[in-house]
Amino acid sequence: MKRQTSQLLREAEDRCRQSGRQWTAQRADVLAVMADQTGPVTAYELLDAIKSVHPNPKPATVYRALEFFMELGLVHKLDSANRFVLCSHQHQHHTAQFLICDGCGHVDEIPVPAKLLDVLEEQSARLDFEMADKGLEIHGHCSNCRHQH
Ligand SMILES: [Zn+2]
Ligand SMILES: [Zn+2]
């Protein structure tokens, strides 16, 4: 379910101000372009898309904006695919969980019960392992891709 870009920007601005950070036009542009994408994008694809708004975007500005939105929980990075995607759950969760299609690259963000994270934490504590990133990335094939074959 895609929220309207203007609403997304308002929410992002609110979240930004609540955390005492600065909301800038550049950041708003990056998020707006991000919202126009149909799925997860690489930093290069995003930079390319931003050219429709700014003729000469600075890569560093775009990367910094992405990092900023990741800190706010509005954007997630899919490490295994090296792509960025908007949070689709308004971040009522502490980590991000993704189903990634290896066929078409489609990604769904799914809510995972706190219970599952508790189990993971328990198991890693038993091995005295400290988890840094609790995001789960699950690879497979989506319904569309499977039914084409
Ligand atoms: Zn999320
Ligand atoms: Zn697929």
mmCIF file of C-alpha atoms and ligand atoms in Angstrom:
data_model
loop_
_atom_site.group_PDB
_atom_site.id
_atom_site.type_symbol
_atom_site.label_atom_id
_atom_site.label_comp_id
_atom_site.label_asym_id
_atom_site.label_seq_id
_atom_site.Cartn_x
_atom_site.Cartn_y
_atom_site.Cartn_z
ATOM 1 C CA MET A 1 0.000 0.000 0.000
ATOM 2 C CA LYS A 2 1.660 3.216 -1.169
ATOM 3 C CA ARG A 3 1.083 6.335 0.808
ATOM 4 C CA GLN A 4 0.901 9.647 -0.990
ATOM 5 C CA THR A 5 4.253 11.331 -1.412
ATOM 6 C CA SER A 6 3.074 14.572 0.194
ATOM 7 C CA GLN A 7 1.873 12.695 3.247
ATOM 8 C CA LEU A 8 5.140 10.789 3.396
ATOM 9 C CA LEU A 9 7.076 14.053 3.279
ATOM 10 C CA ARG A 10 4.960 15.555 6.046
ATOM 11 C CA GLU A 11 5.513 12.534 8.254
ATOM 12 C CA ALA A 12 9.224 12.558 7.502
ATOM 13 C CA GLU A 13 9.467 16.237 8.360
ATOM 14 C CA ASP A 14 7.632 15.627 11.657
ATOM 15 C CA ARG A 15 9.865 12.728 12.537
ATOM 16 C CA CYS A 16 12.900 14.752 11.622
ATOM 17 C CA ARG A 17 11.909 17.698 13.819
ATOM 18 C CA GLN A 18 10.953 15.416 16.709
ATOM 19 C CA SER A 19 14.445 13.990 16.661
ATOM 20 C CA GLY A 20 15.878 17.506 16.670
ATOM 21 C CA ARG A 21 17.364 17.181 13.194
ATOM 22 C CA GLN A 22 17.273 19.635 10.377
ATOM 23 C CA TRP A 23 14.775 19.245 7.564
ATOM 24 C CA THR A 24 16.167 20.558 4.292
ATOM 25 C CA ALA A 25 14.820 20.941 0.776
ATOM 26 C CA GLN A 26 17.567 18.618 -0.459
ATOM 27 C CA ARG A 27 16.511 15.881 1.919
ATOM 28 C CA ALA A 28 12.883 16.369 0.917
ATOM 29 C CA ASP A 29 13.852 16.009 -2.765
ATOM 30 C CA VAL A 30 15.733 12.772 -2.151
ATOM 31 C CA LEU A 31 12.808 11.288 -0.241
ATOM 32 C CA ALA A 32 10.286 12.427 -2.854
ATOM 33 C CA VAL A 33 12.294 10.795 -5.648
ATOM 34 C CA MET A 34 12.672 7.679 -3.508
ATOM 35 C CA ALA A 35 8.875 7.556 -3.146
ATOM 36 C CA ASP A 36 8.478 7.640 -6.928
ATOM 37 C CA GLN A 37 10.493 4.453 -7.382
ATOM 38 C CA THR A 38 8.572 1.242 -7.856
ATOM 39 C CA GLY A 39 10.940 -0.858 -5.762
ATOM 40 C CA PRO A 40 14.338 -0.971 -4.113
ATOM 41 C CA VAL A 41 16.986 1.098 -5.862
ATOM 42 C CA THR A 42 20.752 1.279 -5.858
ATOM 43 C CA ALA A 43 22.371 4.562 -4.878
ATOM 44 C CA TYR A 44 23.310 5.054 -8.554
ATOM 45 C CA GLU A 45 19.750 4.537 -9.767
ATOM 46 C CA LEU A 46 18.537 7.025 -7.202
ATOM 47 C CA LEU A 47 21.191 9.539 -8.218
ATOM 48 C CA ASP A 48 20.066 9.102 -11.802
ATOM 49 C CA ALA A 49 16.399 9.596 -10.921
ATOM 50 C CA ILE A 50 17.238 12.752 -8.968
ATOM 51 C CA LYS A 51 18.576 14.273 -12.193
ATOM 52 C CA SER A 52 14.967 14.924 -13.175
ATOM 53 C CA VAL A 53 14.753 17.339 -10.219
ATOM 54 C CA HIS A 54 18.351 18.574 -10.046
ATOM 55 C CA PRO A 55 20.500 18.639 -13.191
ATOM 56 C CA ASN A 56 23.728 18.079 -11.239
ATOM 57 C CA PRO A 57 23.105 16.155 -8.040
ATOM 58 C CA LYS A 58 26.125 15.685 -5.780
ATOM 59 C CA PRO A 59 26.572 11.995 -4.940
ATOM 60 C CA ALA A 60 27.748 12.855 -1.415
ATOM 61 C CA THR A 61 24.555 14.823 -0.762
ATOM 62 C CA VAL A 62 22.416 11.911 -1.891
ATOM 63 C CA TYR A 63 24.366 9.394 0.216
ATOM 64 C CA ARG A 64 24.176 11.620 3.261
ATOM 65 C CA ALA A 65 20.426 12.029 2.804
ATOM 66 C CA LEU A 66 20.039 8.240 2.511
ATOM 67 C CA GLU A 67 22.022 7.712 5.702
ATOM 68 C CA PHE A 68 19.944 10.342 7.424
ATOM 69 C CA PHE A 69 16.684 8.640 6.427
ATOM 70 C CA MET A 70 18.055 5.267 7.498
ATOM 71 C CA GLU A 71 18.808 6.714 10.930
ATOM 72 C CA LEU A 72 15.229 7.967 11.124
ATOM 73 C CA GLY A 73 13.947 4.542 10.083
ATOM 74 C CA LEU A 74 12.278 5.869 6.941
ATOM 75 C CA VAL A 75 14.575 4.070 4.533
ATOM 76 C CA HIS A 76 16.078 0.620 4.865
ATOM 77 C CA LYS A 77 19.165 -0.768 3.217
ATOM 78 C CA LEU A 78 19.008 -4.260 1.812
ATOM 79 C CA ASP A 79 22.574 -5.302 2.439
ATOM 80 C CA SER A 80 22.394 -8.488 0.423
ATOM 81 C CA ALA A 81 21.080 -6.633 -2.630
ATOM 82 C CA ASN A 82 22.913 -3.348 -1.923
ATOM 83 C CA ARG A 83 19.692 -1.426 -2.518
ATOM 84 C CA PHE A 84 17.602 1.060 -0.633
ATOM 85 C CA VAL A 85 13.877 0.916 -0.045
ATOM 86 C CA LEU A 86 11.312 3.067 1.739
ATOM 87 C CA CYS A 87 9.971 1.675 4.978
ATOM 88 C CA SER A 88 6.476 0.427 4.267
ATOM 89 C CA HIS A 89 5.398 -0.077 7.863
ATOM 90 C CA GLN A 90 5.835 3.407 9.346
ATOM 91 C CA HIS A 91 8.369 1.716 11.515
ATOM 92 C CA GLN A 92 6.354 0.324 14.319
ATOM 93 C CA HIS A 93 8.991 -2.389 14.459
ATOM 94 C CA HIS A 94 12.540 -2.283 15.722
ATOM 95 C CA THR A 95 14.131 -4.005 12.780
ATOM 96 C CA ALA A 96 13.280 -4.552 9.160
ATOM 97 C CA GLN A 97 12.394 -7.871 7.629
ATOM 98 C CA PHE A 98 12.319 -8.433 3.921
ATOM 99 C CA LEU A 99 11.257 -11.042 1.426
ATOM 100 C CA ILE A 100 13.485 -10.505 -1.606
ATOM 101 C CA CYS A 101 12.644 -12.060 -4.977
ATOM 102 C CA ASP A 102 15.806 -13.185 -6.777
ATOM 103 C CA GLY A 103 13.886 -13.322 -10.052
ATOM 104 C CA CYS A 104 12.576 -9.776 -10.437
ATOM 105 C CA GLY A 105 14.007 -7.982 -7.416
ATOM 106 C CA HIS A 106 10.604 -7.356 -5.868
ATOM 107 C CA VAL A 107 10.800 -6.736 -2.132
ATOM 108 C CA ASP A 108 8.111 -6.965 0.506
ATOM 109 C CA GLU A 109 8.679 -5.683 4.000
ATOM 110 C CA ILE A 110 6.968 -7.920 6.498
ATOM 111 C CA PRO A 111 6.195 -7.491 10.141
ATOM 112 C CA VAL A 112 7.922 -10.071 12.299
ATOM 113 C CA PRO A 113 6.634 -10.679 15.817
ATOM 114 C CA ALA A 114 8.860 -9.515 18.680
ATOM 115 C CA LYS A 115 8.795 -13.137 19.800
ATOM 116 C CA LEU A 116 10.958 -14.175 16.862
ATOM 117 C CA LEU A 117 13.515 -11.504 17.682
ATOM 118 C CA ASP A 118 13.495 -12.699 21.294
ATOM 119 C CA VAL A 119 14.336 -16.196 20.102
ATOM 120 C CA LEU A 120 17.180 -14.904 17.924
ATOM 121 C CA GLU A 121 18.523 -12.821 20.788
ATOM 122 C CA GLU A 122 18.318 -15.746 23.157
ATOM 123 C CA GLN A 123 20.154 -18.037 20.767
ATOM 124 C CA SER A 124 22.898 -15.526 20.022
ATOM 125 C CA ALA A 125 23.284 -14.703 23.725
ATOM 126 C CA ARG A 126 23.827 -18.398 24.340
ATOM 127 C CA LEU A 127 26.762 -18.242 21.928
ATOM 128 C CA ASP A 128 27.858 -14.951 23.452
ATOM 129 C CA PHE A 129 27.319 -13.335 20.072
ATOM 130 C CA GLU A 130 26.319 -9.688 19.949
ATOM 131 C CA MET A 131 23.940 -8.958 17.080
ATOM 132 C CA ALA A 132 24.573 -5.600 15.440
ATOM 133 C CA ASP A 133 21.977 -5.747 12.714
ATOM 134 C CA LYS A 134 18.788 -7.649 13.402
ATOM 135 C CA GLY A 135 17.338 -7.084 9.965
ATOM 136 C CA LEU A 136 16.331 -10.256 8.199
ATOM 137 C CA GLU A 137 16.659 -10.656 4.474
ATOM 138 C CA ILE A 138 14.998 -13.733 3.098
ATOM 139 C CA HIS A 139 15.644 -14.648 -0.527
ATOM 140 C CA GLY A 140 13.330 -16.618 -2.770
ATOM 141 C CA HIS A 141 10.905 -16.192 -5.634
ATOM 142 C CA CYS A 142 7.717 -14.166 -5.649
ATOM 143 C CA SER A 143 4.346 -15.407 -6.800
ATOM 144 C CA ASN A 144 4.645 -13.653 -10.208
ATOM 145 C CA CYS A 145 8.013 -15.168 -11.006
ATOM 146 C CA ARG A 146 7.045 -18.667 -9.951
ATOM 147 C CA HIS A 147 3.902 -18.701 -12.012
ATOM 148 C CA GLN A 148 5.669 -17.597 -15.189
ATOM 149 C CA HIS A 149 7.612 -20.853 -15.412
HETATM 150 ZN ZN ZN B 1 10.440 -0.514 8.053
HETATM 151 ZN ZN ZN B 2 9.758 -12.027 -8.665
#
